[in-house]
Tab-separated table of C-alpha atoms in Angstrom:
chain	number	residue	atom	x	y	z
A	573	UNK	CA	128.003	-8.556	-29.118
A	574	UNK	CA	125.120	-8.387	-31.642
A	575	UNK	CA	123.268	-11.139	-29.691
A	576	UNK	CA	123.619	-9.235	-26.398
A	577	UNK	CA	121.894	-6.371	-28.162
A	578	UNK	CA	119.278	-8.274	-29.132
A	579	UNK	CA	118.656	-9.897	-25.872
A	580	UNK	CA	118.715	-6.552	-24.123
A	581	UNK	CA	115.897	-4.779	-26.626
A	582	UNK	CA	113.683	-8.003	-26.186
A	583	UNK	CA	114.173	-7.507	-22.183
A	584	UNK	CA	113.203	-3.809	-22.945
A	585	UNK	CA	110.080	-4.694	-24.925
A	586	UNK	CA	108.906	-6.839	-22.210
A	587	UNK	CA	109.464	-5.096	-19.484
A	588	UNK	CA	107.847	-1.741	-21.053
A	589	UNK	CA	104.613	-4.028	-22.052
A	590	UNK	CA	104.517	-5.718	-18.423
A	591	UNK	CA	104.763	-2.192	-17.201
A	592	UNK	CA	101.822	-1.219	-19.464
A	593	UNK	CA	99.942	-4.408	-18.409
A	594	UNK	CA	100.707	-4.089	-14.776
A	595	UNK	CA	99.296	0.151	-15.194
A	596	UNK	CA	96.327	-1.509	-16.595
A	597	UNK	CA	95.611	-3.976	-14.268
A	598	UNK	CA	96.481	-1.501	-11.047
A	599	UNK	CA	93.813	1.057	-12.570
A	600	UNK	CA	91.119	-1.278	-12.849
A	601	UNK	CA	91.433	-2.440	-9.468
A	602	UNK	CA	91.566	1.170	-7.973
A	603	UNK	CA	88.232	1.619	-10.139
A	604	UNK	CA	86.517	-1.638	-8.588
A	605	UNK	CA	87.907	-0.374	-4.707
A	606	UNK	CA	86.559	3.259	-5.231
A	607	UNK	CA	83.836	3.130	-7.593
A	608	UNK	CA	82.150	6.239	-8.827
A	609	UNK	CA	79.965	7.823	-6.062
A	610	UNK	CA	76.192	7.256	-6.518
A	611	UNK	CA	73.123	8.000	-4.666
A	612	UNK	CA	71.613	5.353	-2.971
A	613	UNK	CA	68.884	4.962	0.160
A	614	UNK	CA	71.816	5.376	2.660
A	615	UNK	CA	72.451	8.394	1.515
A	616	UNK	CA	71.143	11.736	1.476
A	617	UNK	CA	72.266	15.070	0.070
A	618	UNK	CA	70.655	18.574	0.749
A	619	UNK	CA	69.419	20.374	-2.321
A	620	UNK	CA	72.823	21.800	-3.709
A	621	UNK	CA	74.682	18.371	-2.706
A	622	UNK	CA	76.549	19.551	0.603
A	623	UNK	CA	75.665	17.706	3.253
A	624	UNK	CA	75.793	13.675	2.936
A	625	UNK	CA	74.826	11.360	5.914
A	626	UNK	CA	76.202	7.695	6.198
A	627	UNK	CA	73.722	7.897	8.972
A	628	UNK	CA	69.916	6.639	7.784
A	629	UNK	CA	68.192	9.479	9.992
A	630	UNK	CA	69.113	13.028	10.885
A	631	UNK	CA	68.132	16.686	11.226
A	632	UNK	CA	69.858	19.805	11.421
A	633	UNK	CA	67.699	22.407	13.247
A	634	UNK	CA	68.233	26.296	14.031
A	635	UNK	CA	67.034	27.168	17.655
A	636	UNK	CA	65.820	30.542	18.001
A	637	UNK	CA	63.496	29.913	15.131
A	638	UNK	CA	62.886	26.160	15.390
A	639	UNK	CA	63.572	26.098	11.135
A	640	UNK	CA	64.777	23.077	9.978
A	641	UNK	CA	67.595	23.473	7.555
A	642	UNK	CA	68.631	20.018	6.517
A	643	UNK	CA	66.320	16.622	7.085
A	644	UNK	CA	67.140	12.702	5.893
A	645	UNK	CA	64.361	10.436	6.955
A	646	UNK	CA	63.109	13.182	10.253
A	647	UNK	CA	60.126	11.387	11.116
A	648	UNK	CA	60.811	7.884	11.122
A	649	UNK	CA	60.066	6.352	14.857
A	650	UNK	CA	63.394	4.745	15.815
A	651	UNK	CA	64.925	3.892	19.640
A	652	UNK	CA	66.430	6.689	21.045
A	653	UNK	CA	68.630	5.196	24.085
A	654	UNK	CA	70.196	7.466	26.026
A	655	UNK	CA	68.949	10.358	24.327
A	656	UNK	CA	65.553	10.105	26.401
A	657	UNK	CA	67.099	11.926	28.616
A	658	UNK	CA	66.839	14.998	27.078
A	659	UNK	CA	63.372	14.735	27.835
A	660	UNK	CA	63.794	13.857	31.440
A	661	UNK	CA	66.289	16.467	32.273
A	662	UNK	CA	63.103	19.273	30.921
A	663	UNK	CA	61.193	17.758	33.858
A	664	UNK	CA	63.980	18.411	36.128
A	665	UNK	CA	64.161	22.056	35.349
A	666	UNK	CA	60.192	22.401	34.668
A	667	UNK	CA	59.867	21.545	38.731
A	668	UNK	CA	62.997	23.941	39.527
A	669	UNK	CA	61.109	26.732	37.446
A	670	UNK	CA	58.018	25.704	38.950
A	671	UNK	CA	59.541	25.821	42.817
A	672	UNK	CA	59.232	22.026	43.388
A	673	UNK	CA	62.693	21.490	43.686
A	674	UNK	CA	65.786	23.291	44.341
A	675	UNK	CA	69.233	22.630	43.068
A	676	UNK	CA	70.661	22.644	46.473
A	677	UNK	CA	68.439	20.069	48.116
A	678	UNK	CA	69.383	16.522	48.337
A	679	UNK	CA	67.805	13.409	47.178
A	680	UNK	CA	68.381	10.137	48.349
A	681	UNK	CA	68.859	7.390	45.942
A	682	UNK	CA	66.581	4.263	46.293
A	683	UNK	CA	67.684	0.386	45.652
A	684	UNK	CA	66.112	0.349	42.312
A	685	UNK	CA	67.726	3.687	41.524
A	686	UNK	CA	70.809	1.784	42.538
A	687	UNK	CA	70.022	-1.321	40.723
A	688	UNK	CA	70.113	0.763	37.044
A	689	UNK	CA	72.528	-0.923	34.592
A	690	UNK	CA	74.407	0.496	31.494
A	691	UNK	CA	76.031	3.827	31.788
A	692	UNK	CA	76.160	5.062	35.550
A	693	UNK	CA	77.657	6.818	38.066
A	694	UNK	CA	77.417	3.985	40.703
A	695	UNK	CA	74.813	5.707	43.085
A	696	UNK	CA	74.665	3.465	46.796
A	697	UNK	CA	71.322	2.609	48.317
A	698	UNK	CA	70.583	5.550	50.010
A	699	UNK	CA	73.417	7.659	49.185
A	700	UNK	CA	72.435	11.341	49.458
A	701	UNK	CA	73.591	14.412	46.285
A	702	UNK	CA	72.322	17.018	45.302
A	703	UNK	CA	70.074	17.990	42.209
A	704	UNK	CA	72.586	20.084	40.686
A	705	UNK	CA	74.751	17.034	41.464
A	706	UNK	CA	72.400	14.360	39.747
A	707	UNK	CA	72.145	16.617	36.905
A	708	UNK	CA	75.941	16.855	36.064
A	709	UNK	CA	75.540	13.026	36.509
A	710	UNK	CA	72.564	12.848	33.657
A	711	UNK	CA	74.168	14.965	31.329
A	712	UNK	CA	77.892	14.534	31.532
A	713	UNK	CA	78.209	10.991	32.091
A	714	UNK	CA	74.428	9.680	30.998
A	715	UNK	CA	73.904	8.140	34.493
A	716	UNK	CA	70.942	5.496	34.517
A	717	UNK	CA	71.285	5.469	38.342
A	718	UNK	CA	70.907	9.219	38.510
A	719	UNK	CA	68.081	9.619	36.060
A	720	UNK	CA	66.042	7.330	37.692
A	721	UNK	CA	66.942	8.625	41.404
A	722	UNK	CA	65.453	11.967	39.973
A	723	UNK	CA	62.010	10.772	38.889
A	724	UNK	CA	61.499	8.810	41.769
A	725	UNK	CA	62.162	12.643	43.853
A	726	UNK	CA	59.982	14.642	41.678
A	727	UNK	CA	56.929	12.277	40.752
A	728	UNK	CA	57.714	9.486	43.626
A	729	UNK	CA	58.215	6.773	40.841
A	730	UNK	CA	59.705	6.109	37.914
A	731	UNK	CA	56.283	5.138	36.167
A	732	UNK	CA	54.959	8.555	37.312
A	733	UNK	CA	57.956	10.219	35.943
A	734	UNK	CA	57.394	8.597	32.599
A	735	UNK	CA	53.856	9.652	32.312
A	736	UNK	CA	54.915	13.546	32.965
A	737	UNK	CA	57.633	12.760	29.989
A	738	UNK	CA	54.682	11.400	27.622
A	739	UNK	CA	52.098	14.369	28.267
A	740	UNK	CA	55.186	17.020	27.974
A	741	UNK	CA	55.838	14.925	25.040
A	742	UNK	CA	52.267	15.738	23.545
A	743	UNK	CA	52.322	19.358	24.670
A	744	UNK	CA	55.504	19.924	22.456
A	745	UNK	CA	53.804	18.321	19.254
A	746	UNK	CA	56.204	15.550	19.342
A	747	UNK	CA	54.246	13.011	17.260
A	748	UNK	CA	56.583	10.004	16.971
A	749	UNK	CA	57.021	9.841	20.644
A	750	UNK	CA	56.632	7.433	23.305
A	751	UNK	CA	58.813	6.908	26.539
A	752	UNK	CA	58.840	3.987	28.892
A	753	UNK	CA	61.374	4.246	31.209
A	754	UNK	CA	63.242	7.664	31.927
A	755	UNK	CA	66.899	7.235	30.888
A	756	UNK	CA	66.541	4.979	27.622
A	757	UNK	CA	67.273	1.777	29.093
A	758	UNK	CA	64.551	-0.342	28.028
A	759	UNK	CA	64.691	-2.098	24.511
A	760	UNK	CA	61.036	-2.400	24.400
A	761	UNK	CA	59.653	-1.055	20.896
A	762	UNK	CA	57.232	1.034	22.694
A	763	UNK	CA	60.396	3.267	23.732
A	764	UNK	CA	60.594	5.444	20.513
A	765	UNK	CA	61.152	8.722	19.273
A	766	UNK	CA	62.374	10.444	15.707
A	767	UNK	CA	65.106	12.488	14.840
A	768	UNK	CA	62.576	15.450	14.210
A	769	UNK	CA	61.334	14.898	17.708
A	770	UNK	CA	64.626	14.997	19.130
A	771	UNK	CA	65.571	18.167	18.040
A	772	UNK	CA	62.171	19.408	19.151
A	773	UNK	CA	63.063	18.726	22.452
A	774	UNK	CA	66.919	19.282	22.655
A	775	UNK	CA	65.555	22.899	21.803
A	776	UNK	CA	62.639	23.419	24.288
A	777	UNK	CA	65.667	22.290	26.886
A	778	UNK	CA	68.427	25.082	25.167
A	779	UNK	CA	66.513	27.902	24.401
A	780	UNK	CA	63.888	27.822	27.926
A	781	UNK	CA	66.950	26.412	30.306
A	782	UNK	CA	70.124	27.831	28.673
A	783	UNK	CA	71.362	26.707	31.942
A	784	UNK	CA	72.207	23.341	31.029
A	785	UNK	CA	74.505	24.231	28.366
A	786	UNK	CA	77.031	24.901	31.703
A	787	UNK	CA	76.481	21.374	32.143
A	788	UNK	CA	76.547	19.462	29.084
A	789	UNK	CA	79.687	21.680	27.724
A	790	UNK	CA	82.146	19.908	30.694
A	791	UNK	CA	84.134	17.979	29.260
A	792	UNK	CA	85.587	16.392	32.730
A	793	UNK	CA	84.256	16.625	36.454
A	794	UNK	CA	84.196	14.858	39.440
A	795	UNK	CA	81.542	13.876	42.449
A	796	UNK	CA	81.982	12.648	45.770
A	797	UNK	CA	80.350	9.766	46.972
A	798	UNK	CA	79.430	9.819	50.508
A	799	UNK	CA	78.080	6.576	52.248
A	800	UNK	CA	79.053	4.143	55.096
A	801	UNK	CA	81.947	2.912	53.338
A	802	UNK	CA	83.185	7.023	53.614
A	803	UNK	CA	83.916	9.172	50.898
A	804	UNK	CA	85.606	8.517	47.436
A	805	UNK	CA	85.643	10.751	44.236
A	806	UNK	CA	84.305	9.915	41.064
A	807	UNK	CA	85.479	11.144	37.970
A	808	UNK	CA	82.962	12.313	35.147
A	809	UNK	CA	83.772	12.362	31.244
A	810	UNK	CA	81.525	13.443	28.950
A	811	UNK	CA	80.348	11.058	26.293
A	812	UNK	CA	80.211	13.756	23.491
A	813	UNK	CA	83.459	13.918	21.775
A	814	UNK	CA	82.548	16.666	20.081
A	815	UNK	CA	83.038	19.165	23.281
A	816	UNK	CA	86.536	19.118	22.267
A	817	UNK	CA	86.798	18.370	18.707
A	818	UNK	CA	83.839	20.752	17.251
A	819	UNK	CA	84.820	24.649	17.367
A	820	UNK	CA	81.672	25.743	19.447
A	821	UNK	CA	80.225	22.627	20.520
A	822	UNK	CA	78.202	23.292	23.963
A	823	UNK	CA	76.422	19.799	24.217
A	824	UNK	CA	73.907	17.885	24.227
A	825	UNK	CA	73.541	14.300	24.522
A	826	UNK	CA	74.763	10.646	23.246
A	827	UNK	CA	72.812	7.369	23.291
A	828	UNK	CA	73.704	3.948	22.467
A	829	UNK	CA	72.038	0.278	23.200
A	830	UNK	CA	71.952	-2.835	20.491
A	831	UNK	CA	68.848	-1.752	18.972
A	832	UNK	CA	69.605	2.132	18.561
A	833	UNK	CA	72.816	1.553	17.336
A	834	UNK	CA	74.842	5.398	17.993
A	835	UNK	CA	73.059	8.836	18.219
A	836	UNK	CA	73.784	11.916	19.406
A	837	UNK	CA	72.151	15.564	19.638
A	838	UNK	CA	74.794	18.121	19.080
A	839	UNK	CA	74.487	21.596	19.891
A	840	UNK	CA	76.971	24.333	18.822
A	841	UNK	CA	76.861	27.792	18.738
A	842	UNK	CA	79.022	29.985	16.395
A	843	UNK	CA	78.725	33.864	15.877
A	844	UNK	CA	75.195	34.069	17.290
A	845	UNK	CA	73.698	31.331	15.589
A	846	UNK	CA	72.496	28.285	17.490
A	847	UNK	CA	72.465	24.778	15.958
A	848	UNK	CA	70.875	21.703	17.055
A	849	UNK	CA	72.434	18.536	15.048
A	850	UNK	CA	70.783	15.423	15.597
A	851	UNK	CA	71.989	12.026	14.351
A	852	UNK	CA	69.775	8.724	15.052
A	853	UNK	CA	70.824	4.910	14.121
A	854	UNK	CA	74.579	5.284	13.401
A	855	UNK	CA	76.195	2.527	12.493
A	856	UNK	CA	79.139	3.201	14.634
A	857	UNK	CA	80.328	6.220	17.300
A	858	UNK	CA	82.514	7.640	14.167
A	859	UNK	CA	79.506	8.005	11.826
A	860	UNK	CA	77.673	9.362	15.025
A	861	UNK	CA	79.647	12.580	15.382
A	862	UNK	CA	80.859	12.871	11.726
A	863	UNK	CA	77.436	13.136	10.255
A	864	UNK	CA	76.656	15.584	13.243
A	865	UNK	CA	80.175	17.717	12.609
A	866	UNK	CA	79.021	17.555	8.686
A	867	UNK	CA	75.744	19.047	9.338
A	868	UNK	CA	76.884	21.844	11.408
A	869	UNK	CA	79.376	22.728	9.179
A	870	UNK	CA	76.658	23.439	6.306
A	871	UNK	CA	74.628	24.804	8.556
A	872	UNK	CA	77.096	27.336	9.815
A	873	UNK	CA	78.338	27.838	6.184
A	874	UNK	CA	75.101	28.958	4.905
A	875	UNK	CA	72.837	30.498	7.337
A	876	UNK	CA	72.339	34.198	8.473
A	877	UNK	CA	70.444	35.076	11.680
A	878	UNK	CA	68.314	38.222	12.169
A	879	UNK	CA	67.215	38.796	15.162
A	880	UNK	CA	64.965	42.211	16.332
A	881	UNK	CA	66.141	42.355	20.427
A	882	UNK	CA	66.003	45.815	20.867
A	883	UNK	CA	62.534	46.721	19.540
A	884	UNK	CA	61.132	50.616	19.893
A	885	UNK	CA	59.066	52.164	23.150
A	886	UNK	CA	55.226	50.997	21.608
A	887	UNK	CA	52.619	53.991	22.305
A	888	UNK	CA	49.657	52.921	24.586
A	889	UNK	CA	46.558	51.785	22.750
A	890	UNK	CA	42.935	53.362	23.838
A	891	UNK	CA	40.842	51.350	26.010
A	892	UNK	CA	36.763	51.565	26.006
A	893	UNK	CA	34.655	51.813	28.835
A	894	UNK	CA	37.232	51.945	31.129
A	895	UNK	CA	38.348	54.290	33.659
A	896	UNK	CA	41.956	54.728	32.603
A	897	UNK	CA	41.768	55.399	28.634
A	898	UNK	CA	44.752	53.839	27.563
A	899	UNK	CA	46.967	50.596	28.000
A	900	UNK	CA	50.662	50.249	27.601
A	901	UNK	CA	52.150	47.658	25.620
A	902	UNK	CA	55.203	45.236	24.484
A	903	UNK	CA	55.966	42.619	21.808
A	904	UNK	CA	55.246	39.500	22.674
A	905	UNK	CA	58.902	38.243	22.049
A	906	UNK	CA	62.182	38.917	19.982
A	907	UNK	CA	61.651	38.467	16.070
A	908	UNK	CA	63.882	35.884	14.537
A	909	UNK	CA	64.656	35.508	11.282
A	910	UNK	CA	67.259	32.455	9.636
A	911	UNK	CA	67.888	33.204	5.656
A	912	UNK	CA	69.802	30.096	4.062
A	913	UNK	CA	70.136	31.879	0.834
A	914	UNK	CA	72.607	34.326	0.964
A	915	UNK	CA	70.385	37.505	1.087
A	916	UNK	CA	71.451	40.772	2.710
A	917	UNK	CA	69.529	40.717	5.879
A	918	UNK	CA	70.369	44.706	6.443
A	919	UNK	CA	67.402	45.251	4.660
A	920	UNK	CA	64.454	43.780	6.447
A	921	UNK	CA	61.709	46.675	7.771
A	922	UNK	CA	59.419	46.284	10.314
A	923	UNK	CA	55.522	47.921	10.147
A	924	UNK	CA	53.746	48.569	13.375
A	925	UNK	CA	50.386	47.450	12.780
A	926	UNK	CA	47.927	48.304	15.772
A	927	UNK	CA	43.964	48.058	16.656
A	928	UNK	CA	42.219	51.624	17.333
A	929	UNK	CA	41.463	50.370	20.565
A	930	UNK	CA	40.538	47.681	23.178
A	931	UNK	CA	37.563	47.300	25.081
A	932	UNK	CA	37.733	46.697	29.210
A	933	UNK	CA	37.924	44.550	30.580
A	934	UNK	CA	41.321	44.404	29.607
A	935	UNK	CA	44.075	41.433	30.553
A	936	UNK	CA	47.712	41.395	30.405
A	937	UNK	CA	48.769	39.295	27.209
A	938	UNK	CA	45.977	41.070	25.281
A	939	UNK	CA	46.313	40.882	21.821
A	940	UNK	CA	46.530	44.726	21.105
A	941	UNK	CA	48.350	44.639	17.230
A	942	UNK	CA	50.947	43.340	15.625
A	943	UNK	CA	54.604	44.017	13.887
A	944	UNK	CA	55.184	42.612	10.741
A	945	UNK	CA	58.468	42.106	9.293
A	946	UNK	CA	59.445	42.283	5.090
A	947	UNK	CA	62.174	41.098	3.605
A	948	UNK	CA	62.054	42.478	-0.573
A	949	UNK	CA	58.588	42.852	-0.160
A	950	UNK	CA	58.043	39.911	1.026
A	951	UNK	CA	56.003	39.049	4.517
A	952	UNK	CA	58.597	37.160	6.352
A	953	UNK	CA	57.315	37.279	9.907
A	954	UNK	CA	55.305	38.832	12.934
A	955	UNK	CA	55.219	38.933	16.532
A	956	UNK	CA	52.385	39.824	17.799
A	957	UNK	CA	52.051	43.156	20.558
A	958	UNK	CA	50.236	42.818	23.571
A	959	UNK	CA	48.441	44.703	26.338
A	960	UNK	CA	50.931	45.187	29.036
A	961	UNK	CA	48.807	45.580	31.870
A	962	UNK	CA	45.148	45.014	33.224
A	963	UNK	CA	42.886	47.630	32.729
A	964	UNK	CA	39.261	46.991	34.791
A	965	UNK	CA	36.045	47.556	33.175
A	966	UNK	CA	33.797	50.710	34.741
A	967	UNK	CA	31.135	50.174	36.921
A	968	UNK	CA	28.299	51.947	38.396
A	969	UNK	CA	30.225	53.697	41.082
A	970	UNK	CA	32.938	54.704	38.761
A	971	UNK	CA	30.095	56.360	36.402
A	972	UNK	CA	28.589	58.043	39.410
A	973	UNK	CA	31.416	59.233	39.846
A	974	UNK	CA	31.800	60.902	37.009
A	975	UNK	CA	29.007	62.672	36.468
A	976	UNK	CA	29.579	63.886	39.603
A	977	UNK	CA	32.642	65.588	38.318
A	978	UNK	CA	30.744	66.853	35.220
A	979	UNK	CA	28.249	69.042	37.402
A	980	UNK	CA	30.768	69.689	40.662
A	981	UNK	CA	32.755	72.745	40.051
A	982	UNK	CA	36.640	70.746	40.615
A	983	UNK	CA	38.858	70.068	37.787
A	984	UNK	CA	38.884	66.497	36.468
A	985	UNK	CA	41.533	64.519	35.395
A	986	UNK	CA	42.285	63.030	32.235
A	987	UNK	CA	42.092	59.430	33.254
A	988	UNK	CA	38.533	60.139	33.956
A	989	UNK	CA	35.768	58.769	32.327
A	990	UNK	CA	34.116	59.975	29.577
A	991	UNK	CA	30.104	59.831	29.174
């Protein structure tokens, strides 16, 4: 009986110090599989540690105000694939602005059009849609074949098309820029662009053509292909995942080739706040839309918009040497204002600062004055006030005139000049 006892306490003692031993040894390893977090060149955190990208280049941008709230590596020139066509779809709505195109005509896609590889909507050799068609095409599925059918209708080649994409390019400041092809295609190292630049123009497209957030925010559609085969539909899904799994997502665009790796430009709008995300060089489609969800998230968590859209009736400013004395006027545009820093925003006054007068000849767009906008004190903004109308210098017949009505016994007027 005695020995029994024995045996079992010895068992016990083993047991408990195998147990210990085996605690031991399971901690360590959980400390070598999840070490302690550190900051390294692959990753990035904002100023008070909120945002982290696994992605090596991204920028989260407001879009009323073009601030940037959150950068990792913004101006580094990297291949933007599919995301080029951002740019090309502002050409397509810069010639239906401009009364080039409409988005009811047709355009007939061309065998090279046809011949586009990578993501398409499998266009036939002259196969007739429409703009608005081809655009659903670009922006919902990323269609090569469409893209390409579009610059050859608006600039009568693709070449062509891509020199309009390079000088709108320039005119938006976009400095790490250059496009050779118009849907991303290419895998030349001439093709290039920046995550700064990307948001630059993924805004210019939102804010000028709001239109084409009732495109990119589809999530499925369909097209009809008409050609001597007959007719057949083809389904469209959208290749940002975000549309459905982001509370406010409303586009914009994906990319992906071999060299760019994954990138997408998000935008999604939340309580009157627009936010463009932009994500370049993912290592994979999860990072992609994770580093873009992440962004918005601290963007929407920490910004406040003020925005001045219902500005007062401005009194006209005198005008010199002109028959009619005064000018109306109007701001220039809606103030904007994005605070990151948790300030009441309630208490932001405006001061109406304006010249004595202008001298004719007068033009619309004028620069009569100015409002300036303070925030504690502080000057946090103006938009400049401008002549509203044209107001003709006087001539010789138009001071004849008036001294006739000086010495001619009739009442003048009080638009008349004065000597």
């Amino acid at each position: 009986m005695q020995k029994r006892i024995f045996t079992l306490i010895v068992i016990c003692m083993v047991i408990a110090l195998e147990g210990s031993t085996l605690y031991s040894a399971v901690r360590v390893y959980a400390q070598a599989e999840n070490p302690p977090q550190e900051e390294t060149g692959q990753e990035t955190k904002s100023s008070n540690g909120a945002v982290q990208l696994a992605a090596p280049h991204g920028v989260l941008m407001e879009a009323s105000t073009g601030k940037v709230i959150y950068e990792k590596e913004k101006d580094v020139r990297v291949s933007p694939a599919s995301i080029t066509k951002i740019m090309t779809l502002i050409l397509i709505f810069d010639a239906v602005e401009q009364g080039k195109i409409t988005m009811d005509e047709e355009v007939t896609t061309s065998a090279y059009a046809k011949s586009m590889g990578g993501s398409q909507v499998f266009l036939e050799e002259g196969e007739k849609q429409t703009v608005e068609t081809l655009i659903k095409c670009i922006v919902i599925a990323s269609g090569n074949d469409a893209s390409v059918a579009m610059a050859e209708h608006i600039s009568g080649s693709e070449e062509a098309f891509v020199q309009a994409m390079n000088h709108r390019a320039e005119e938006l400041g976009m400095e790490n820029t250059h496009f050779e092809d118009c849907c991303g295609l290419t895998e030349s190292q001439n093709h290039y662009s920046s995550a700064y630049d990307v948001a630059v123009m993924s805004r210019e497209l939102v804010v000028r053509y709001p239109k084409i957030l009732e495109y990119s925010s589809v999530w499925m559609d369909t097209i009809t292909h008409v050609t001597r085969q007959g007719s057949s539909e083809f389904g469209l899904t959208n290749t940002n995942k975000l549309i459905r799994g982001y509370e406010g997502c409303v586009g914009l665009k994906t990319g992906s080739t071999s060299i760019a790796k994954y990138c997408v430009s998000t935008v999604a709008v939340r309580n009157g706040i627009t936010l463009i995300s932009v994500v370049m060089t993912a290592p994979d489609y999860k990072v992609r839309f994770s580093d873009a969800a992440a962004m918005l998230n601290y963007g929407f968590g920490s910004c406040s918009l003020y925005e001045d859209d219902h500005p007062e009736q401005l009194q006209k400013i005198a005008v010199k040497k002109a028959i009619e004395k005064k000018a109306s006027c109007k701001f220039e545009k809606n103030f904007y204002y994005l605070d990151t820093t948790g300030k009441p925003l309630d208490g932001i006054q405006k001061k109406i600062q304006m010249k004595k007068s202008l001298t004719a000849p007068v033009k619309e767009g004028d620069v009569a004055g100015k409002a300036v906008y303070l925030l504690d004190g502080q000057d946090i903004g103006r938009v400049n006030i401008l002549a509203a109308e044209d107001v003709p210098a006087s001539g010789y017949m138009d001071y004849l005139m008036a001294l006739c009505r000086r010495f001619l016994p009739f009442q003048t007027k009080e638009s008349e000049l004065e000597l």
